[in-house]
Amino acid sequence: MNIKTQFNRADGTSPKIVSEPTLKRLPLYHRFLKEWQAAGHETVSCTDIGQDLDLDPTQVRKDLESVGVAGRPRIGYVLTNLTDGLEKFLGWNNVNDAFLVGAGSMGSALLGYRKFEQCGLKIVSAFDLDPSKIGTRIHGKHVLPLEKLPNLAQRMHILIGIITVPAAEAQAVADLMVEGGIRAIWNFAPIRLHAPEHVIIHNEDLYCSLAALSQKLFATLQSKSEKPGLKPKAATTAVPSN
Amino acid sequence: MNIKTQFNRADGTSPKIVSEPTLKRLPLYHRFLKEWQAAGHETVSCTDIGQDLDLDPTQVRKDLESVGVAGRPRIGYVLTNLTDGLEKFLGWNNVNDAFLVGAGSMGSALLGYRKFEQCGLKIVSAFDLDPSKIGTRIHGKHVLPLEKLPNLAQRMHILIGIITVPAAEAQAVADLMVEGGIRAIWNFAPIRLHAPEHVIIHNEDLYCSLAALSQKLFATLQSKSEKPGLKPKAATTAVPSN
DNA sequence: TAGATTGTTAATCGATTAACAATC
DNA sequence: TAGATTGTTAATCGATTAACAATC
């Protein structure tokens, strides 16, 4: 892997610093472009993209600016240019190897996400403490004993680690990853991890996400009930549970 | 479920509109408070919280303001007040029933997250199209035929739906959920869903999240290599794959 | 009292949105 | 040409951070 060319912009200039919101939208654009292409188009405008994804066209244009692909007024962007540019910019041509720790249900689910490889992430092995899991294969990936992680990570120059263990064990796993020279941790355990400054921690905390969802729902129901003449839609009858 | 009291603030005033970033931090505070309590403390300051979570104490204070629990200068907040206030505000005392569609690996993983119930979410049933899955139980929850969803959702006043099907099927599932009166959809499929305005779509798009992670990692490695005298840490030797 | 902390208001920062000239 | 669209700069909006009086 040559990191110097991993995130090249199509215009050859050095990569801009891109905000996280922008970065999370780029894959959406890529997906839409594939659909748009399948529908037989050869060019695409920011208006087209914005309409499908319900985004401001100006925002789309600004986001695409970071990718460094030039469009043409009145015509838009050439589809193939733009998809190629996005893939190059997102580093999807150069695959990063990753280790996953925690061969439970969430870990297994992630091991089965085959499309990660098209997005630059290849999970090469899983690790666990449970002797009944060690030695087995999940979605074709070996499950190895956790203690082997630091050494293997170092030898294989693994830079990305994925944590899918219970919260109580997550910090110990993170420590092993740091020991093995891992530089970015995708953490699915519901706990904030402590790590040296040079290690990136990216939290996928479903409980935090759930809180946001619940609150959004509540706010909607609440605002409905506050409009005069509209009753809240809450269930008032008893509901059978499982 | 009485939605009128679901998200009460401790001071009795009506709930403020809280930004999503704030909302996603509140569960972190709650978790820390539980630890802090276990460690024997009876009060807590924003400085304490900020130190553990690596957040600005002022931000913590601002966030807690939304919850409506009063603190005392020099002393901080009474722990039990604050945890109670957070739980009340986040609606964790009143559980919302939810349906999950897609009994694959991700769906099974979520069905096994028992702590969701402590956070106000009870997944009461799963749905699928696959006849080999229908009629079985996963983590104690029945798997029902998808076609029964709209009717059941309506009868049981289900407001939350969780989608863990492949991208290609997600929109059809969302349509059924809307038909069943579901008001909030937690979408794990990598696709943007279209739904009426009154339905909240909350996307958990791992591919977008992955893009952010990769880019953060790249930016770090890049900035290292740009400092004079420091070589990039990229792997230069061949790496055995699985 | 002295000093840490809350509560709140003001300043800063960054992302989104608007405006508009250039252009095909 | 007319009008849609890019590229870019300015304005707005909202979240974070700083400042500071009140207080225990």
Coordinates of C-alpha atoms (C1' of nucleotides) in Angstrom, one line a residue:
Chain A
M1 CA 0.0 0.0 0.0
N2 CA 1.4 3.4 -1.0
I3 CA -0.3 5.8 1.3
K4 CA 1.0 8.7 -0.6
T5 CA -1.3 8.0 -3.5
Q6 CA -4.2 6.6 -1.5
F7 CA -6.4 9.6 -1.4
N8 CA -5.3 11.5 -4.5
R9 CA -7.5 14.2 -6.0
A10 CA -8.2 13.9 -9.6
D11 CA -6.7 17.2 -10.4
G12 CA -3.4 16.2 -8.8
T13 CA -3.4 18.8 -6.1
S14 CA -2.8 17.7 -2.5
P15 CA -5.9 16.6 -0.6
K16 CA -7.8 19.2 1.2
I17 CA -8.8 18.8 4.8
V18 CA -12.4 17.7 4.5
S19 CA -15.0 18.0 7.3
E20 CA -16.5 14.9 8.7
P21 CA -20.1 15.7 7.6
T22 CA -18.8 16.1 4.0
L23 CA -16.9 12.9 4.2
K24 CA -19.9 11.0 5.3
R25 CA -21.9 12.3 2.3
L26 CA -19.3 11.3 -0.3
P27 CA -20.2 7.6 -0.2
L28 CA -23.9 8.5 -0.7
Y29 CA -23.0 10.4 -3.8
H30 CA -21.0 7.5 -5.1
R31 CA -23.9 5.2 -4.6
F32 CA -26.3 7.5 -6.4
L33 CA -23.9 7.8 -9.3
K34 CA -23.9 4.1 -9.7
E35 CA -27.7 4.0 -9.9
W36 CA -27.7 7.0 -12.2
Q37 CA -25.2 5.3 -14.5
A38 CA -27.3 2.1 -14.5
A39 CA -30.3 4.3 -15.5
G40 CA -28.3 5.1 -18.7
H41 CA -27.1 8.7 -17.9
E42 CA -23.6 9.9 -18.9
T43 CA -23.5 13.1 -17.0
V44 CA -24.9 14.3 -13.7
S45 CA -25.6 17.7 -12.1
C46 CA -25.5 18.6 -8.4
T47 CA -29.3 19.2 -8.8
D48 CA -29.8 15.6 -9.8
I49 CA -27.8 14.4 -6.8
G50 CA -29.4 16.8 -4.4
Q51 CA -32.9 15.8 -5.5
D52 CA -32.4 12.2 -4.8
L53 CA -30.6 12.6 -1.5
D54 CA -32.7 15.5 -0.4
L55 CA -29.7 17.8 -0.1
D56 CA -29.0 21.4 -1.1
P57 CA -27.4 21.4 -4.5
T58 CA -24.9 24.0 -3.3
Q59 CA -23.8 21.7 -0.6
V60 CA -23.3 18.9 -3.1
R61 CA -21.2 21.2 -5.3
K62 CA -19.1 22.2 -2.3
D63 CA -18.6 18.6 -1.3
L64 CA -17.5 17.6 -4.8
E65 CA -15.1 20.5 -4.9
S66 CA -13.0 18.6 -2.3
V67 CA -12.8 15.6 -4.6
G68 CA -11.2 17.8 -7.3
V69 CA -13.2 16.7 -10.3
A70 CA -14.1 19.5 -12.7
G71 CA -17.6 19.9 -14.1
R72 CA -18.9 21.9 -17.0
P73 CA -21.5 24.7 -16.6
R74 CA -24.8 23.7 -18.1
I75 CA -23.8 20.1 -18.5
G76 CA -22.6 18.9 -15.1
Y77 CA -20.0 16.3 -14.4
V78 CA -19.1 13.4 -16.6
L79 CA -20.3 10.4 -14.7
T80 CA -17.3 8.1 -15.0
N81 CA -15.0 11.0 -14.1
L82 CA -16.9 11.7 -10.9
T83 CA -17.2 8.0 -9.8
D84 CA -13.5 7.4 -10.5
G85 CA -12.6 10.7 -8.7
L86 CA -14.7 9.7 -5.6
E87 CA -13.2 6.2 -5.4
K88 CA -9.7 7.6 -5.7
F89 CA -10.4 10.3 -3.1
L90 CA -12.0 7.9 -0.7
G91 CA -9.1 5.5 -1.1
W92 CA -11.3 2.6 -2.3
N93 CA -8.6 1.5 -4.8
N94 CA -6.1 0.7 -2.1
V95 CA -7.4 -1.8 0.5
N96 CA -6.4 -1.5 4.1
D97 CA -6.1 -4.8 6.1
A98 CA -7.9 -4.8 9.4
F99 CA -8.2 -7.1 12.5
L100 CA -11.5 -7.6 14.2
V101 CA -11.7 -8.5 17.9
G102 CA -14.9 -10.1 19.3
A103 CA -16.4 -13.0 17.3
G104 CA -19.8 -12.5 18.8
S105 CA -23.0 -11.6 16.9
M106 CA -21.9 -8.1 15.9
G107 CA -18.4 -9.3 15.0
S108 CA -19.8 -12.0 12.9
A109 CA -22.2 -9.6 11.1
L110 CA -19.3 -7.3 10.2
L111 CA -17.1 -10.2 9.1
G112 CA -19.9 -11.0 6.6
Y113 CA -20.1 -7.4 5.1
R114 CA -18.4 -8.3 1.9
K115 CA -18.8 -4.8 0.4
F116 CA -16.3 -3.4 3.0
E117 CA -13.6 -4.6 0.6
Q118 CA -15.0 -2.4 -2.2
C119 CA -14.7 0.5 0.3
G120 CA -11.0 -0.1 1.1
L121 CA -11.4 -2.3 4.1
K122 CA -10.4 -5.9 4.3
I123 CA -10.9 -7.7 7.6
V124 CA -8.2 -10.4 7.4
S125 CA -8.7 -12.1 10.7
A126 CA -10.8 -12.2 13.8
F127 CA -9.7 -12.6 17.4
D128 CA -11.4 -13.8 20.5
L129 CA -10.8 -15.1 24.0
D130 CA -13.4 -17.9 23.9
P131 CA -11.6 -21.3 23.3
S132 CA -14.7 -22.6 21.6
K133 CA -14.4 -19.9 18.9
I134 CA -10.7 -20.0 18.5
G135 CA -9.7 -22.1 15.5
T136 CA -13.1 -21.8 13.8
R137 CA -13.8 -19.8 10.7
I138 CA -16.5 -17.1 10.4
H139 CA -17.4 -16.1 6.9
G140 CA -14.1 -17.6 5.8
K141 CA -12.0 -15.6 8.3
H142 CA -9.9 -17.5 10.9
V143 CA -10.6 -16.8 14.6
L144 CA -7.3 -16.5 16.4
P145 CA -6.5 -16.3 20.1
L146 CA -6.4 -12.7 21.3
E147 CA -3.0 -12.9 22.7
K148 CA -1.5 -13.3 19.3
L149 CA -2.9 -9.9 18.1
P150 CA -0.1 -7.5 19.0
N151 CA 2.6 -9.6 17.4
L152 CA 0.7 -10.4 14.3
A153 CA -0.5 -6.8 13.9
Q154 CA 3.1 -5.6 14.0
R155 CA 4.3 -8.2 11.6
M156 CA 1.5 -7.6 9.1
H157 CA 1.6 -3.8 9.5
I158 CA -2.1 -3.8 10.3
L159 CA -3.3 -0.2 10.8
I160 CA -7.0 -0.7 11.5
G161 CA -8.7 -2.5 14.4
I162 CA -12.3 -3.2 14.9
I163 CA -13.7 -3.8 18.4
T164 CA -16.9 -5.8 18.9
V165 CA -16.4 -7.1 22.4
P166 CA -18.6 -6.2 25.5
A167 CA -17.9 -2.9 27.0
A168 CA -16.0 -4.4 30.0
E169 CA -13.4 -5.9 27.8
A170 CA -13.0 -3.1 25.2
Q171 CA -10.3 -1.1 26.9
A172 CA -8.0 -4.1 27.3
V173 CA -8.5 -5.0 23.6
A174 CA -7.7 -1.4 22.6
D175 CA -4.5 -1.5 24.6
L176 CA -3.4 -4.7 22.8
M177 CA -4.2 -3.0 19.5
V178 CA -2.1 0.0 20.4
E179 CA 0.7 -2.3 21.4
G180 CA 0.5 -3.9 18.0
G181 CA 0.9 -0.6 16.3
I182 CA -2.7 -0.2 15.1
R183 CA -3.4 3.4 14.3
A184 CA -7.2 3.6 13.9
I185 CA -9.8 1.8 16.0
W186 CA -13.4 1.3 14.9
N187 CA -15.1 0.8 18.2
F188 CA -18.6 -0.8 18.4
A189 CA -18.4 -1.3 22.2
P190 CA -20.6 1.2 24.2
I191 CA -17.7 2.8 26.0
R192 CA -15.2 5.6 25.4
L193 CA -11.8 4.2 25.0
H194 CA -8.5 5.8 26.1
A195 CA -5.6 5.7 23.7
P196 CA -2.5 7.6 22.9
E197 CA -3.1 10.8 20.8
H198 CA -1.7 9.3 17.6
V199 CA -4.4 6.6 17.6
I200 CA -7.7 7.5 16.1
I201 CA -10.8 6.2 17.9
H202 CA -13.9 6.1 15.8
N203 CA -17.0 5.3 17.9
E204 CA -20.0 3.5 16.6
D205 CA -22.1 3.8 19.7
L206 CA -25.6 2.5 19.0
Y207 CA -26.9 3.6 22.3
C208 CA -26.0 7.2 21.6
S209 CA -27.6 6.9 18.2
L210 CA -30.7 5.4 19.7
A211 CA -31.0 8.3 22.1
A212 CA -31.0 10.7 19.1
L213 CA -33.6 8.6 17.4
S214 CA -35.9 8.5 20.4
Q215 CA -35.7 12.2 21.0
K216 CA -36.4 13.0 17.3
L217 CA -39.5 10.8 17.5
F218 CA -40.6 12.4 20.7
A219 CA -40.1 15.9 19.4
T220 CA -42.3 15.1 16.4
L221 CA -45.1 13.6 18.5
Q222 CA -44.9 16.5 20.9
S223 CA -45.1 19.2 18.3
K224 CA -48.1 17.4 16.8
S225 CA -49.9 17.3 20.1
E226 CA -49.2 21.0 20.7
K227 CA -51.0 22.1 17.6
P228 CA -54.6 23.0 18.7
G229 CA -57.1 20.4 17.7
L230 CA -54.6 17.6 17.2
K231 CA -54.4 14.9 19.8
P232 CA -51.2 13.1 20.4
K233 CA -51.0 9.7 18.7
A234 CA -49.9 7.8 21.7
A235 CA -51.2 4.3 22.3
T236 CA -53.8 4.3 25.0
T237 CA -54.8 0.7 24.9
A238 CA -52.8 -2.1 26.5
V239 CA -50.4 -3.7 24.0
P240 CA -49.5 -7.4 24.2
S241 CA -45.8 -8.0 24.6
N242 CA -43.7 -10.8 23.3
Chain B
M1 CA -47.0 4.6 27.3
N2 CA -47.8 8.2 28.1
I3 CA -45.8 10.3 25.7
K4 CA -46.7 13.5 27.6
T5 CA -44.4 12.5 30.5
Q6 CA -41.9 10.6 28.5
F7 CA -39.1 13.2 28.2
N8 CA -39.8 15.4 31.2
R9 CA -37.2 17.7 32.5
A10 CA -36.5 17.5 36.2
D11 CA -37.4 21.1 36.8
G12 CA -40.9 20.6 35.3
T13 CA -40.4 23.1 32.4
S14 CA -41.2 21.9 28.9
P15 CA -38.4 20.1 27.0
K16 CA -36.1 22.3 25.1
I17 CA -35.1 21.6 21.6
V18 CA -31.8 19.8 22.0
S19 CA -29.3 19.6 19.2
E20 CA -28.3 16.1 17.9
P21 CA -24.6 16.4 19.0
T22 CA -25.8 17.2 22.5
L23 CA -28.3 14.4 22.5
K24 CA -25.6 11.9 21.5
R25 CA -23.4 13.0 24.4
L26 CA -26.1 12.6 27.1
P27 CA -25.9 8.8 27.2
L28 CA -22.1 9.1 27.6
Y29 CA -22.7 11.3 30.6
H30 CA -25.1 8.7 32.1
R31 CA -22.6 5.9 31.7
F32 CA -19.9 7.9 33.3
L33 CA -22.1 8.8 36.2
K34 CA -22.8 5.1 36.9
E35 CA -19.1 4.4 37.0
W36 CA -18.5 7.5 39.2
Q37 CA -21.3 6.3 41.5
A38 CA -19.8 2.8 41.7
A39 CA -16.5 4.5 42.7
G40 CA -18.2 5.8 45.7
H41 CA -18.9 9.5 44.8
E42 CA -22.0 11.3 45.8
T43 CA -21.6 14.4 43.7
V44 CA -20.0 15.2 40.3
S45 CA -18.8 18.3 38.5
C46 CA -18.7 19.1 34.8
T47 CA -14.9 19.1 35.2
D48 CA -15.0 15.4 36.4
I49 CA -17.2 14.4 33.4
G50 CA -15.2 16.4 30.9
Q51 CA -11.9 14.9 32.1
D52 CA -13.1 11.4 31.6
L53 CA -14.8 11.9 28.3
D54 CA -12.2 14.4 27.0
L55 CA -14.8 17.1 26.5
D56 CA -14.8 20.8 27.4
P57 CA -16.4 21.3 30.9
T58 CA -18.4 24.2 29.5
Q59 CA -19.9 22.0 26.9
V60 CA -20.9 19.5 29.5
R61 CA -22.5 22.2 31.5
K62 CA -24.4 23.4 28.5
D63 CA -25.6 19.9 27.7
L64 CA -26.7 19.3 31.2
E65 CA -28.6 22.6 31.2
S66 CA -31.0 21.0 28.6
V67 CA -31.7 18.2 31.1
G68 CA -32.9 20.7 33.7
V69 CA -31.1 19.4 36.8
A70 CA -29.8 22.1 39.0
G71 CA -26.3 22.0 40.4
R72 CA -24.6 23.9 43.2
P73 CA -21.6 26.1 42.8
R74 CA -18.4 24.7 44.2
I75 CA -20.1 21.3 44.8
G76 CA -21.5 20.2 41.5
Y77 CA -24.5 18.0 40.9
V78 CA -25.9 15.4 43.3
L79 CA -25.2 12.2 41.5
T80 CA -28.6 10.5 41.9
N81 CA -30.4 13.7 40.8
L82 CA -28.4 13.9 37.7
T83 CA -28.7 10.2 36.7
D84 CA -32.4 10.3 37.4
G85 CA -32.8 13.5 35.4
L86 CA -30.9 12.1 32.4
E87 CA -33.0 8.9 32.4
K88 CA -36.2 10.9 32.6
F89 CA -35.1 13.3 29.9
L90 CA -34.0 10.5 27.6
G91 CA -37.2 8.7 28.1
W92 CA -35.6 5.6 29.5
N93 CA -38.3 5.0 32.0
N94 CA -41.0 4.6 29.3
V95 CA -40.2 1.8 26.9
N96 CA -41.1 2.1 23.2
D97 CA -42.0 -1.2 21.5
A98 CA -40.3 -1.7 18.1
F99 CA -40.4 -4.1 15.2
L100 CA -37.2 -5.3 13.4
V101 CA -37.2 -6.5 9.8
G102 CA -34.4 -8.6 8.5
A103 CA -33.4 -11.6 10.7
G104 CA -29.9 -11.8 9.2
S105 CA -26.6 -11.5 11.1
M106 CA -27.0 -7.8 11.8
G107 CA -30.7 -8.2 12.8
S108 CA -29.8 -11.1 15.1
A109 CA -27.0 -9.0 16.7
L110 CA -29.5 -6.2 17.5
L111 CA -32.1 -8.7 18.8
G112 CA -29.4 -9.8 21.3
Y113 CA -28.7 -6.3 22.6
R114 CA -30.5 -6.6 25.9
K115 CA -29.5 -3.2 27.1
F116 CA -31.6 -1.5 24.5
E117 CA -34.5 -2.1 26.9
Q118 CA -32.8 0.0 29.6
C119 CA -32.6 2.7 27.0
G120 CA -36.3 2.8 26.2
L121 CA -36.3 0.4 23.3
K122 CA -37.9 -3.0 23.3
I123 CA -37.8 -5.0 20.1
V124 CA -40.9 -7.1 20.4
S125 CA -40.8 -9.1 17.2
A126 CA -38.7 -9.7 14.1
F127 CA -39.9 -10.1 10.5
D128 CA -38.4 -11.7 7.5
L129 CA -39.3 -13.1 4.0
D130 CA -37.2 -16.3 4.3
P131 CA -39.5 -19.2 5.1
S132 CA -36.7 -21.0 6.9
K133 CA -36.5 -18.2 9.4
I134 CA -40.2 -17.6 9.9
G135 CA -41.5 -19.4 12.9
T136 CA -38.2 -19.6 14.6
R137 CA -37.1 -17.5 17.6
I138 CA -33.9 -15.4 17.8
H139 CA -32.8 -14.3 21.3
G140 CA -36.4 -15.2 22.4
K141 CA -38.1 -13.0 19.8
H142 CA -40.5 -14.6 17.3
V143 CA -39.7 -14.2 13.6
L144 CA -42.9 -13.5 11.7
P145 CA -43.7 -13.3 8.0
L146 CA -43.1 -9.8 6.7
E147 CA -46.6 -9.4 5.2
K148 CA -48.0 -9.4 8.7
L149 CA -46.1 -6.3 9.7
P150 CA -48.5 -3.5 8.6
N151 CA -51.5 -4.9 10.3
L152 CA -49.7 -5.9 13.5
A153 CA -47.9 -2.6 13.8
Q154 CA -51.2 -0.8 13.6
R155 CA -52.9 -3.0 16.1
M156 CA -50.0 -2.8 18.6
H157 CA -49.4 0.9 18.0
I158 CA -45.7 0.3 17.2
L159 CA -44.0 3.6 16.5
I160 CA -40.4 2.4 15.8
G161 CA -39.1 0.1 13.1
I162 CA -35.6 -1.2 12.6
I163 CA -34.4 -2.2 9.1
T164 CA -31.6 -4.8 8.8
V165 CA -32.3 -6.1 5.3
P166 CA -30.1 -5.8 2.2
A167 CA -30.2 -2.4 0.5
A168 CA -32.3 -3.7 -2.4
E169 CA -35.1 -4.6 -0.1
A170 CA -35.0 -1.7 2.3
Q171 CA -37.3 0.7 0.5
A172 CA -40.1 -1.9 0.2
V173 CA -39.8 -2.7 3.9
A174 CA -39.9 1.0 4.8
D175 CA -43.1 1.3 2.7
L176 CA -44.7 -1.5 4.8
M177 CA -43.6 0.2 8.0
V178 CA -45.1 3.5 6.9
E179 CA -48.3 1.6 6.0
G180 CA -48.3 0.2 9.5
G181 CA -48.2 3.7 11.0
I182 CA -44.6 3.5 12.2
R183 CA -43.2 7.0 12.8
A184 CA -39.5 6.4 13.2
I185 CA -37.2 4.1 11.2
W186 CA -33.8 3.1 12.3
N187 CA -32.2 2.1 9.1
F188 CA -29.1 -0.1 9.0
A189 CA -29.3 -0.8 5.2
P190 CA -26.8 1.2 3.1
I191 CA -29.3 3.2 1.2
R192 CA -31.2 6.4 1.7
L193 CA -34.9 5.7 2.2
H194 CA -37.8 7.8 0.9
A195 CA -40.7 8.3 3.3
P196 CA -43.4 10.8 4.0
E197 CA -42.3 13.9 5.9
H198 CA -43.9 12.8 9.2
V199 CA -41.8 9.7 9.4
I200 CA -38.3 10.1 10.9
I201 CA -35.5 8.2 9.1
H202 CA -32.4 7.7 11.2
N203 CA -29.6 6.2 9.1
E204 CA -26.9 4.0 10.6
D205 CA -24.8 3.7 7.5
L206 CA -21.6 1.9 8.3
Y207 CA -20.1 2.6 4.9
C208 CA -20.3 6.3 5.4
S209 CA -18.9 5.9 8.9
L210 CA -16.1 3.8 7.4
A211 CA -15.2 6.5 4.9
A212 CA -14.8 9.0 7.7
L213 CA -12.6 6.6 9.6
S214 CA -10.3 5.8 6.6
Q215 CA -9.9 9.5 5.9
K216 CA -9.1 10.4 9.4
L217 CA -6.4 7.7 9.4
F218 CA -5.1 8.9 6.1
A219 CA -4.9 12.5 7.3
T220 CA -2.9 11.4 10.3
L221 CA -0.4 9.3 8.4
Q222 CA -0.2 12.1 5.8
S223 CA 0.6 14.8 8.3
K224 CA 3.2 12.7 9.9
S225 CA 5.0 12.1 6.6
E226 CA 4.9 15.8 5.8
K227 CA 6.9 16.7 8.9
P228 CA 10.5 16.9 7.8
G229 CA 12.6 14.0 9.0
L230 CA 9.6 11.7 9.6
K231 CA 8.9 9.0 7.2
P232 CA 5.4 7.7 6.6
K233 CA 4.7 4.5 8.5
A234 CA 3.2 2.6 5.6
A235 CA 3.8 -1.0 5.2
T236 CA 6.4 -1.6 2.5
T237 CA 6.8 -5.3 2.8
A238 CA 4.4 -7.9 1.3
V239 CA 1.6 -8.9 3.7
P240 CA 0.1 -12.4 3.8
S241 CA -3.6 -12.3 3.4
N242 CA -6.2 -14.7 4.9
Chain C
dT1 C1' -12.2 34.0 53.3
dA2 C1' -10.5 32.0 49.0
dG3 C1' -11.3 29.4 45.3
dA4 C1' -13.9 26.0 42.6
dT5 C1' -17.9 25.6 40.3
dT6 C1' -22.5 26.8 38.4
dG7 C1' -25.4 29.5 35.3
dT8 C1' -25.5 32.6 31.7
dT9 C1' -24.2 35.8 28.2
dA10 C1' -20.8 37.0 24.6
dA11 C1' -17.3 35.6 21.1
dT12 C1' -15.5 32.4 18.1
dC13 C1' -15.5 29.0 14.9
dG14 C1' -17.1 26.1 11.3
dA15 C1' -20.7 24.3 8.3
dT16 C1' -24.6 25.3 5.6
dT17 C1' -26.9 28.3 2.6
dA18 C1' -27.4 32.3 -0.4
dA19 C1' -25.7 35.2 -4.1
dC20 C1' -23.7 35.9 -8.4
dA21 C1' -20.3 36.1 -12.1
dA22 C1' -18.5 32.9 -15.7
dT23 C1' -19.7 29.7 -19.1
dC24 C1' -21.3 26.3 -22.1
Chain D
dT1 C1' -29.5 33.6 -27.6
dA2 C1' -31.5 32.1 -23.1
dG3 C1' -31.1 29.5 -19.3
dA4 C1' -29.1 25.9 -16.5
dT5 C1' -25.1 24.9 -14.2
dT6 C1' -20.4 25.4 -12.3
dG7 C1' -17.1 27.7 -9.4
dT8 C1' -16.4 30.8 -5.9
dT9 C1' -17.2 34.4 -2.6
dA10 C1' -20.3 36.3 1.0
dA11 C1' -23.9 35.8 4.5
dT12 C1' -26.2 33.1 7.7
dC13 C1' -26.8 29.9 11.0
dG14 C1' -25.8 26.9 14.7
dA15 C1' -22.5 24.7 17.8
dT16 C1' -18.5 25.2 20.6
dT17 C1' -15.7 27.8 23.4
dA18 C1' -14.5 31.8 26.3
dA19 C1' -15.7 35.2 29.8
dC20 C1' -17.5 36.4 34.0
dA21 C1' -20.7 37.4 37.7
dA22 C1' -23.1 34.8 41.3
dT23 C1' -22.5 31.5 45.0
dC24 C1' -21.5 28.1 48.1

